[in-house]
XYZ file of C-alpha atoms in Angstrom:
693
model
C 61.200 23.940 -79.466
C 62.594 23.747 -75.812
C 61.214 21.407 -73.228
C 60.623 21.981 -69.787
C 62.100 19.220 -67.608
C 60.876 19.175 -63.837
C 63.678 19.123 -61.393
C 64.052 18.166 -57.545
C 63.739 21.261 -55.266
C 67.305 21.259 -53.969
C 68.728 20.953 -57.609
C 67.664 24.285 -58.692
C 70.781 25.932 -56.845
C 73.280 23.945 -58.869
C 72.279 25.852 -62.059
C 74.540 28.919 -61.830
C 73.941 32.428 -62.859
C 75.534 36.025 -62.458
C 73.095 36.757 -59.711
C 73.647 33.405 -57.761
C 71.402 30.685 -57.360
C 69.039 30.090 -54.480
C 71.175 27.071 -53.369
C 74.243 29.160 -52.958
C 72.474 31.878 -50.992
C 71.245 29.273 -48.576
C 74.698 27.891 -48.079
C 76.237 31.213 -47.525
C 73.704 32.068 -44.947
C 74.082 28.724 -43.010
C 78.053 29.064 -42.993
C 78.229 32.290 -40.861
C 77.507 30.830 -37.311
C 80.259 28.343 -38.226
C 82.696 30.956 -38.620
C 81.427 32.732 -35.473
C 81.708 29.527 -33.446
C 85.310 29.080 -34.762
C 86.387 32.610 -33.754
C 84.582 32.131 -30.389
C 86.323 28.938 -29.849
C 89.735 30.546 -30.600
C 88.837 33.381 -28.211
C 87.901 30.790 -25.580
C 91.192 28.772 -26.103
C 93.084 32.038 -25.890
C 91.258 33.036 -22.715
C 91.828 29.815 -21.195
C 95.523 30.051 -21.797
C 95.650 33.660 -20.383
C 93.636 32.470 -17.436
C 95.983 29.509 -16.954
C 99.052 31.618 -17.204
C 97.460 34.312 -14.666
C 96.497 31.430 -12.542
C 100.017 29.890 -12.747
C 101.459 33.461 -11.924
C 99.022 33.859 -9.031
C 99.837 30.346 -7.686
C 103.508 31.340 -7.806
C 102.738 34.757 -6.179
C 100.693 32.991 -3.549
C 103.315 30.639 -2.991
C 105.760 33.413 -2.911
C 103.671 35.242 -0.101
C 103.573 32.127 2.164
C 106.381 31.085 4.555
C 106.003 28.426 7.199
C 102.262 28.823 8.052
C 102.256 32.521 7.465
C 100.440 34.011 4.619
C 101.155 37.622 3.575
C 98.816 39.941 1.671
C 98.753 43.679 0.930
C 96.896 44.626 4.076
C 98.569 42.340 6.668
C 99.368 38.674 7.401
C 98.064 35.739 9.383
C 99.752 32.957 11.076
C 98.098 29.491 11.301
C 98.801 26.466 13.637
C 99.704 23.064 12.411
C 95.985 22.269 12.243
C 95.363 25.122 9.852
C 93.337 27.357 12.225
C 94.318 31.005 12.158
C 95.919 31.932 15.654
C 97.509 35.361 14.830
C 96.189 38.325 12.725
C 98.085 41.525 12.025
C 96.732 44.229 9.787
C 98.803 47.041 8.366
C 96.818 50.148 9.362
C 99.292 52.927 7.931
C 99.846 51.520 4.397
C 99.447 48.743 2.029
C 102.134 46.575 0.352
C 102.723 46.609 -3.294
C 102.811 42.905 -3.810
C 104.642 43.150 -7.172
C 107.645 44.658 -5.205
C 107.823 41.469 -3.024
C 110.361 38.736 -3.340
C 111.465 35.585 -1.435
C 114.874 34.397 -0.746
C 115.441 31.539 1.510
C 113.527 32.096 4.723
C 113.151 35.926 4.086
C 109.998 37.351 2.471
C 110.672 41.009 1.560
C 109.022 43.933 -0.141
C 110.363 47.422 -1.270
C 107.295 49.322 -2.128
C 104.141 50.335 -0.292
C 101.151 52.606 -1.607
C 102.980 55.630 -0.159
C 106.508 55.070 -1.374
C 109.722 53.037 -0.765
C 110.017 51.017 2.359
C 112.104 48.102 3.747
C 109.809 45.488 4.849
C 110.546 41.802 5.593
C 109.304 38.745 7.347
C 112.172 36.229 8.402
C 111.203 32.743 9.605
C 113.467 31.380 12.309
C 112.714 27.999 13.826
C 114.745 27.967 17.087
C 113.406 24.627 18.224
C 111.058 21.968 16.984
C 108.185 23.011 18.975
C 108.618 26.834 18.171
C 108.294 28.969 15.105
C 109.319 32.719 15.190
C 108.746 35.478 12.626
C 110.916 38.564 12.655
C 108.828 41.327 11.134
C 110.238 44.709 10.252
C 108.373 47.725 8.425
C 110.924 50.679 7.957
C 109.814 53.758 6.164
C 112.414 55.153 3.622
C 110.462 58.126 2.718
C 109.065 60.924 5.035
C 106.226 59.411 6.912
C 104.900 60.235 10.310
C 103.925 56.733 11.616
C 103.913 53.032 11.114
C 100.986 51.106 12.518
C 99.871 47.533 12.682
C 96.955 46.267 14.474
C 96.812 42.896 16.202
C 93.451 41.220 16.380
C 92.415 39.239 19.414
C 91.202 36.237 17.519
C 88.926 35.396 20.314
C 91.810 34.362 22.365
C 92.869 35.695 25.856
C 95.935 37.929 26.196
C 98.294 38.844 29.069
C 101.257 41.088 29.822
C 102.065 44.612 28.772
C 102.034 46.708 31.875
C 101.042 47.194 35.462
C 97.753 49.503 35.337
C 95.581 51.140 37.834
C 92.537 49.117 36.907
C 94.054 45.637 36.423
C 92.218 42.644 34.819
C 93.483 39.183 33.921
C 93.302 38.563 31.149
C 93.475 41.818 29.566
C 90.235 43.655 28.821
C 90.019 45.939 25.828
C 87.819 48.790 26.910
C 86.679 51.813 24.646
C 88.931 53.339 21.881
C 92.420 54.624 22.589
C 94.594 56.390 20.056
C 98.227 55.198 20.393
C 100.309 56.897 23.117
C 103.859 56.375 24.159
C 104.445 53.112 25.955
C 106.459 54.342 28.776
C 106.587 54.132 32.485
C 104.172 56.181 34.654
C 102.780 56.543 38.069
C 99.376 55.131 37.803
C 98.498 56.130 41.342
C 98.430 59.783 40.173
C 97.258 59.106 36.594
C 94.894 56.299 36.616
C 94.811 55.974 32.897
C 98.473 55.734 32.205
C 100.684 52.657 31.821
C 102.418 51.720 34.956
C 105.785 51.779 36.641
C 106.456 48.303 35.520
C 106.100 47.459 31.992
C 107.675 45.384 29.047
C 106.936 45.210 25.369
C 105.700 41.738 25.586
C 102.374 40.073 25.234
C 101.277 36.428 25.488
C 98.176 34.751 24.122
C 96.182 31.654 25.112
C 96.560 30.723 21.398
C 100.311 29.875 22.297
C 101.434 32.964 20.390
C 103.782 35.690 21.950
C 104.898 39.208 20.606
C 107.899 41.129 21.516
C 108.367 44.575 20.197
C 111.954 45.433 19.569
C 113.815 48.053 21.854
C 114.620 50.173 18.892
C 111.094 51.023 18.158
C 109.627 54.449 19.212
C 106.722 52.420 20.587
C 103.152 53.672 21.040
C 100.217 51.448 22.147
C 96.382 52.048 21.461
C 93.526 49.813 21.253
C 90.003 49.357 19.899
C 87.123 47.500 21.779
C 85.094 47.834 18.660
C 87.712 45.969 16.380
C 89.001 43.792 19.201
C 92.611 45.223 18.388
C 95.760 46.180 20.007
C 97.260 49.144 17.943
C 101.124 48.986 17.732
C 102.513 52.193 16.385
C 106.004 53.636 15.692
C 106.452 57.398 15.494
C 108.509 60.330 16.577
C 106.157 63.109 15.686
C 104.478 64.668 18.830
C 106.146 62.089 20.867
C 108.601 61.721 23.755
C 110.805 59.377 21.775
C 113.685 60.712 19.806
C 115.647 59.170 17.012
C 119.261 58.171 17.811
C 121.806 61.076 17.166
C 122.668 61.275 13.573
C 119.499 59.363 12.477
C 116.588 60.639 10.429
C 113.156 60.658 12.231
C 111.906 57.811 9.977
C 109.712 55.477 12.106
C 110.492 51.735 12.016
C 108.057 49.136 13.563
C 109.693 45.892 14.225
C 108.792 42.907 16.375
C 108.942 39.135 16.816
C 105.873 36.816 16.803
C 106.655 33.234 18.229
C 104.242 30.382 18.047
C 104.496 27.323 20.270
C 102.725 24.277 21.192
C 100.968 25.632 24.206
C 100.837 29.028 26.208
C 103.091 27.795 28.919
C 105.863 26.375 26.864
C 105.870 29.485 24.539
C 106.167 31.782 27.451
C 109.008 29.664 28.988
C 110.752 29.834 25.519
C 110.339 33.836 25.378
C 111.555 34.388 28.891
C 114.537 32.422 28.451
C 115.365 34.047 25.089
C 114.511 37.755 25.671
C 114.546 38.564 29.320
C 117.505 38.997 31.497
C 117.507 36.879 34.836
C 118.286 38.138 38.349
C 121.843 37.166 39.423
C 120.911 36.266 43.069
C 117.887 35.738 45.391
C 117.364 38.744 47.730
C 117.554 38.071 51.580
C 115.699 35.084 52.674
C 114.552 36.724 55.697
C 112.267 39.080 53.734
C 110.586 36.066 52.051
C 109.965 34.581 55.584
C 109.346 37.496 57.841
C 107.114 40.450 57.247
C 108.411 44.000 56.314
C 106.836 46.676 58.768
C 106.512 50.223 57.212
C 105.716 53.450 58.784
C 103.725 54.913 55.881
C 100.203 53.866 56.081
C 100.167 54.172 59.715
C 102.072 57.502 60.284
C 102.399 59.225 56.789
C 104.718 62.122 56.969
C 104.061 62.625 60.613
C 106.626 59.968 61.593
C 108.946 60.842 64.433
C 111.676 59.151 66.505
C 109.087 58.504 69.357
C 106.603 57.120 67.094
C 109.225 54.849 65.278
C 110.465 53.376 68.635
C 106.986 52.724 69.779
C 106.128 50.964 66.761
C 108.984 48.765 66.926
C 108.098 48.008 70.589
C 104.569 47.234 69.677
C 105.832 44.610 67.069
C 107.798 42.892 69.737
C 105.130 43.102 72.346
C 102.439 41.448 70.120
C 104.627 38.528 69.193
C 105.357 39.398 65.610
C 108.594 38.867 63.748
C 110.076 41.533 61.549
C 112.606 41.176 58.467
C 113.129 44.771 58.508
C 111.482 48.225 59.615
C 111.055 50.587 57.018
C 111.218 54.172 57.781
C 109.273 56.052 55.074
C 108.647 59.627 54.145
C 109.512 61.985 56.072
C 112.564 61.662 58.300
C 114.562 64.662 56.430
C 113.875 68.415 57.034
C 113.663 68.903 53.307
C 113.275 66.697 50.270
C 116.640 65.946 48.674
C 118.688 65.881 51.878
C 120.358 62.776 53.274
C 120.144 63.119 57.062
C 117.603 63.237 59.759
C 115.420 66.304 60.739
C 116.774 67.056 64.182
C 113.368 68.407 65.386
C 111.606 65.074 64.683
C 114.579 62.777 65.244
C 116.664 64.390 68.187
C 118.912 61.391 68.969
C 119.376 59.424 65.586
C 122.329 57.524 66.845
C 120.651 56.450 70.096
C 117.664 55.474 68.112
C 119.342 53.239 65.930
C 121.363 51.737 68.871
C 118.172 50.883 70.501
C 116.546 49.349 67.399
C 119.640 47.034 66.811
C 119.688 46.170 70.407
C 115.992 44.928 70.143
C 116.913 43.001 66.822
C 115.470 45.424 64.235
C 117.178 46.130 60.844
C 116.139 49.541 59.413
C 115.651 50.470 55.706
C 115.112 54.165 54.671
C 112.916 55.775 51.998
C 114.600 57.484 49.177
C 113.690 59.032 45.794
C 115.273 60.941 42.904
C 114.110 64.454 43.565
C 115.816 67.474 45.186
C 113.429 70.205 46.066
C 114.445 73.805 45.285
C 114.426 74.759 49.105
C 116.786 71.869 49.930
C 120.549 72.769 50.738
C 121.531 70.058 48.034
C 119.484 71.880 45.303
C 122.407 74.463 44.933
C 124.966 71.653 45.016
C 123.257 69.736 42.363
C 122.969 72.854 39.998
C 126.629 73.698 40.623
C 127.762 70.050 39.806
C 125.287 69.653 36.883
C 123.582 66.653 38.483
C 119.980 67.376 37.257
C 117.903 66.448 34.258
C 117.943 69.850 32.022
C 115.844 71.674 29.831
C 115.975 70.937 26.148
C 118.790 73.666 25.684
C 120.918 71.791 28.211
C 121.896 74.879 29.875
C 119.260 75.077 32.894
C 118.151 72.467 35.308
C 114.498 71.593 34.486
C 111.979 72.030 37.401
C 109.640 69.172 37.858
C 106.527 68.715 40.078
C 106.096 65.631 42.160
C 103.790 64.608 45.045
C 105.948 66.456 47.654
C 106.504 69.694 45.722
C 108.932 71.165 43.240
C 112.469 70.574 42.404
C 114.990 68.967 40.136
C 115.281 65.259 39.212
C 118.758 63.553 39.284
C 120.122 62.717 35.802
C 120.854 58.999 36.219
C 122.560 58.911 32.716
C 125.287 61.065 34.340
C 128.155 59.115 35.932
C 128.665 61.931 38.435
C 124.980 62.172 39.486
C 125.017 58.328 39.968
C 128.124 58.639 42.044
C 126.953 61.535 44.068
C 123.568 59.889 44.856
C 125.227 56.630 45.738
C 127.666 58.227 48.002
C 124.882 59.773 49.961
C 123.217 56.420 50.471
C 126.563 54.759 51.357
C 127.011 57.574 53.921
C 123.613 57.063 55.476
C 124.332 53.297 55.443
C 127.623 53.461 57.167
C 126.787 56.362 59.664
C 123.752 54.520 61.026
C 124.215 51.019 59.895
C 121.084 51.319 57.678
C 120.495 47.925 55.944
C 119.144 49.049 52.638
C 116.584 51.482 51.016
C 113.064 51.837 49.583
C 113.547 53.371 46.141
C 110.260 55.393 45.455
C 109.251 56.908 42.175
C 111.607 56.328 38.997
C 108.687 56.786 36.459
C 109.236 58.824 33.225
C 105.983 60.612 34.074
C 108.079 62.702 36.539
C 110.376 63.820 33.761
C 109.816 67.224 32.207
C 107.665 67.214 29.038
C 110.906 68.467 27.197
C 114.140 67.564 28.749
C 117.681 66.613 27.921
C 120.077 64.329 29.729
C 123.764 63.868 29.442
C 123.394 60.708 27.537
C 120.450 61.345 25.196
C 117.469 59.048 25.741
C 115.790 57.777 22.531
C 113.507 55.849 24.807
C 112.325 57.826 27.890
C 111.762 54.587 29.828
C 115.642 53.952 29.807
C 115.607 56.644 32.625
C 113.438 54.177 34.712
C 116.134 51.345 33.877
C 118.992 53.758 35.061
C 117.183 54.498 38.208
C 116.619 50.866 39.071
C 120.470 50.300 38.733
C 120.996 52.470 41.684
C 119.293 49.668 43.902
C 122.014 47.159 42.923
C 124.483 47.773 45.734
C 121.683 47.429 48.230
C 119.764 44.604 46.739
C 119.560 42.274 49.615
C 116.552 44.259 51.037
C 116.147 46.946 48.538
C 112.635 47.923 47.182
C 111.717 49.234 43.774
C 108.290 50.246 42.454
C 109.511 50.664 38.887
C 110.948 48.053 36.236
C 111.804 48.427 32.463
C 114.326 45.848 31.200
C 115.262 45.634 34.870
C 114.554 41.897 35.549
C 118.328 41.321 36.333
C 118.061 43.737 39.274
C 118.076 41.382 42.118
C 115.785 43.211 44.474
C 112.083 43.283 45.560
C 109.704 44.955 43.106
C 106.732 46.465 45.007
C 103.366 46.940 43.316
C 102.166 50.542 43.156
C 100.312 51.927 46.323
C 96.902 50.277 46.808
C 93.683 52.100 47.974
C 91.920 50.615 50.991
C 89.090 49.337 48.785
C 87.745 45.993 47.520
C 87.730 46.522 43.676
C 89.896 46.228 40.648
C 90.980 49.696 40.647
C 94.138 49.632 42.905
C 92.036 47.604 45.389
C 92.058 44.042 46.885
C 90.835 42.224 43.629
C 93.574 44.008 41.650
C 96.447 42.322 43.529
C 96.264 38.881 41.954
C 95.889 40.363 38.381
C 98.861 42.846 39.065
C 101.067 40.179 40.662
C 100.285 37.690 37.651
C 100.966 40.389 35.095
C 104.329 41.514 36.499
C 105.302 37.926 36.859
C 104.683 37.282 33.179
C 106.807 40.330 32.428
C 109.687 38.676 34.320
C 109.652 40.302 37.813
C 109.418 37.550 40.305
C 110.576 38.807 43.862
C 107.281 40.749 44.293
C 106.395 42.679 47.345
C 102.569 43.421 47.380
C 101.710 46.757 48.910
C 100.882 47.180 52.467
C 98.276 44.999 54.125
C 94.946 46.820 54.122
C 96.070 49.365 51.737
C 97.318 52.889 52.301
C 94.422 54.227 54.246
C 94.046 57.526 52.558
C 90.838 59.159 53.855
C 89.123 59.794 50.348
C 90.285 56.310 48.922
C 88.923 53.814 51.677
C 85.971 51.692 51.336
C 83.286 52.970 53.767
C 85.551 55.640 55.010
C 88.265 55.377 57.899
C 87.003 54.168 61.316
C 86.717 57.407 63.163
C 88.003 56.167 66.415
C 91.256 54.571 65.146
C 91.502 55.824 61.546
C 91.979 52.276 60.062
C 90.386 50.589 57.017
C 87.431 48.226 57.207
C 88.161 45.368 59.410
C 86.831 42.604 57.160
C 88.933 44.035 54.255
C 92.027 44.158 56.428
C 91.650 40.525 57.328
C 90.951 39.251 53.791
C 94.038 41.291 52.552
C 96.026 39.851 55.229
C 95.107 36.277 54.158
C 95.946 36.964 50.598
C 99.322 38.674 51.412
C 100.353 35.437 53.501
C 100.517 33.443 50.174
C 102.507 36.052 48.131
C 106.343 36.097 47.998
C 106.674 38.642 50.797
C 104.417 40.188 53.323
C 104.259 44.141 54.203
C 102.529 45.456 57.151
C 101.926 49.126 57.911
C 98.406 49.339 59.691
C 99.151 47.131 62.617
C 96.900 44.256 63.682
C 96.701 45.582 67.091
C 94.960 48.625 65.685
C 91.731 46.343 65.674
C 91.181 43.804 68.357
C 92.480 40.516 69.700
C 90.730 38.375 67.088
C 92.403 40.325 64.248
C 95.839 39.991 66.308
C 95.407 36.277 66.367
C 94.513 35.850 62.837
C 97.491 37.866 61.861
C 99.767 35.783 64.021
C 98.228 32.467 62.596
C 98.957 33.841 58.768
C 102.433 35.210 59.434
C 103.361 31.706 60.920
C 101.659 30.003 58.004
C 103.538 32.209 55.629
C 106.847 31.432 57.148
C 106.298 27.593 57.632
C 104.369 26.810 54.414
C 104.818 29.472 51.964
C 108.302 30.780 52.288
C 110.055 27.576 51.907
C 108.295 26.847 48.644
C 108.795 30.540 47.472
C 112.609 30.477 48.206
C 112.885 27.043 46.416
C 111.355 28.635 43.346
C 113.211 31.915 43.704
C 116.449 29.862 43.332
C 115.086 28.437 40.038
C 114.231 31.935 38.861
C 117.879 32.599 38.331
C 118.084 30.069 35.600
C 114.680 29.942 34.113
C 112.831 33.168 34.743
C 109.709 31.236 35.334
C 107.014 32.911 37.617
C 106.832 32.074 41.412
C 103.255 33.159 41.308
C 101.477 31.480 38.422
C 98.119 31.512 36.590
C 96.005 28.536 36.592
C 96.696 27.959 32.895
C 100.333 27.194 33.578
C 99.325 23.567 34.462
C 95.944 23.497 32.632
C 96.965 25.132 29.255
C 94.215 23.128 27.388
C 91.520 24.323 29.749
C 89.482 27.253 28.618
C 88.139 27.948 32.142
C 91.705 28.301 33.456
C 92.438 31.253 31.211
C 89.792 33.470 32.528
C 90.287 32.869 36.422
C 91.607 35.994 38.019
C 90.933 35.357 41.697
C 92.923 32.120 42.238
C 96.757 31.461 41.640
C 99.490 28.818 41.936
C 102.779 28.992 43.944
C 104.871 26.830 41.759
C 102.917 23.951 40.147
C 101.403 22.325 43.239
C 99.908 24.834 45.677
C 96.819 26.612 44.609
C 95.255 29.522 46.438
C 91.626 30.842 46.402
C 91.215 33.898 48.747
C 87.752 35.499 49.544
C 87.830 38.953 47.783
C 84.139 39.951 48.442
C 82.696 41.680 51.299
C 80.300 39.945 53.581
C 81.281 36.445 52.120
C 82.234 33.352 53.917
C 82.126 31.268 50.783
C 83.287 31.312 47.298
C 83.275 29.256 44.222
C 86.571 27.430 43.370
C 87.865 25.963 40.269
C 89.959 22.840 40.593
C 91.896 22.019 37.225
C 92.292 18.348 36.300
C 94.386 16.394 38.782
C 94.290 15.149 42.367
C 93.944 17.859 44.940
C 93.918 17.756 48.769
C 92.374 20.813 50.534
C 93.616 22.536 53.530
C 90.827 20.791 55.322
C 92.067 17.283 54.336
C 89.515 16.759 51.686
C 90.574 14.843 48.365
C 89.168 15.761 44.885
C 90.395 13.825 41.967
C 87.678 14.018 39.310
C 88.544 17.256 37.906
C 88.376 19.706 36.304
C 85.483 20.642 38.503
C 83.799 23.834 40.242
C 83.237 23.790 43.973
C 80.329 26.180 44.445
C 79.775 28.043 47.629
C 82.876 26.403 49.248
C 82.758 27.496 52.929
C 85.630 29.775 53.990
C 85.268 31.256 57.475
C 86.632 34.741 58.024
C 89.787 33.333 59.728
C 90.522 31.129 56.638
C 91.760 31.076 53.209
C 91.009 28.166 50.752
C 94.380 26.395 49.634
C 94.970 23.142 47.730
C 97.838 20.928 47.340
C 98.376 18.815 44.293
C 98.793 15.112 45.179
C 101.403 13.301 43.127
């Protein structure tokens, strides 16, 4: 007999059999999650290791792509200040970097590959002084690619520099969308949308950053209002830039970005480092006494009789004169270098009379020889002209006085021939100097060749400015490109007789400040009251006398008295006795108050290149308001000027930076910075303030 023995419930699984006991089945079922958990744990550990390795590599890569406050990524780079705020942003618009091709050696971060092929890219860090950090950037295509483009973001800062323009603002205003176009000198009077006759590849920001594009770059500039960017592009295709002889047309964009402690000090560093300086100060008389030009008054209808009467009237009305400027047109044809006998029947006698009356005379000149001039054949025979691309035939050009050839100033023979004509005029008539007109690349043919090939068309402008050097004491140029060492007066382009920002009264301060920042300090503003062109004059010309608006003329005169030099053409006596008295008052104020200070600063320019006419931020570089003021300026650090620039106004708002100021009326202000609202300024006054030490 067998016996049934009751057991505890968990013990049944201990009795084994071929089919497995219920206990074993339960244990197997419960063990699976443990295995899964173990496997998952291994995976997680492995993932953590991989993640750590990847993180370590990323850290190393991130460290690799940093260099002295600059962070590089595939799409561009940013620069921070010492406080960690982003102050400069550059985006790569024409390609992205392959970061795996990047390496770092010392202070050079370089990459060899982009998304479109091989390239030579590097950023080199240079610390030239304790307060300045500079970054040399170069993107050079090594495979055929049409352009390289980087886009600089404004970063909510204010930017200055670049070029003279027809509509001039201070700081720069980005308006609309503009595809990059050649950054070369042009006549903005005839083409209001072009870059002007004075330009440099240099911009400066209120964030204490500055950028200088290298001379070797085939440089095109565009902008985007929508994206708040300036577009810097290098290209040869469909461009007036040409590669150097023997080089492939592979574009290279290279530039330097420098960061300083404040906007004034970084600008001082850049000017001392990258701009040449004039070698002497031009004639002190031109700084002290006004220039008198025949242009706005007589245009091309000037004659011997009119010139002598003009000189007589200057003396009769009690005005001084640094020199008398005989403008277009004293020759029979354009391109000749002697007087039209019909208009000037006794030139020697005329000059004798002018000398006797104490007048020195300068003559207008230009680089053109019209096809109907006797010198056209001479220049063709001697090979003095800019030529067509083949180099066989002279290229005809159209300018504002007709059609002709333009002298090739890369050709030593053309330079010598032109200089000899000017020397002949100087010696024959005791002419004191010349007004060099034109010189912009916009007057070159679309396709051309020169004796020495020009990879950068604006080099033609530079060569033309060199022609003024022998006559620099009283010479006048209206163009400049890498010409800061030409020690003569640089005239801003012709002004219209209007109030506004487009070549009008309001454009003068922004234009003078801009070309000052570009390194041109011996500035001759255009003629007081503008050029009086009938279709470009506010309210039209006065029917009786053909002169611009009286109030505009007076306000223009007052502003000009605080510029480095004054230039009359429309004479004060074309109006009335009150205007004559105001003009006498302000020419005297210019000579006694302004000129001594300007001449002192002009002497410093030879060493420093610092502006004579300065923006308010020069002494208030931590003052946001000072960055935006375009209707006031400084002469040096201690004389501030606030002219009235609006019609019908005898008051204006004035901003006084921090410091102690004394007004021209004797008032003292020492709780600045402050606004003086509706400060009264009579029609015969200009508001100016002296900093009290």
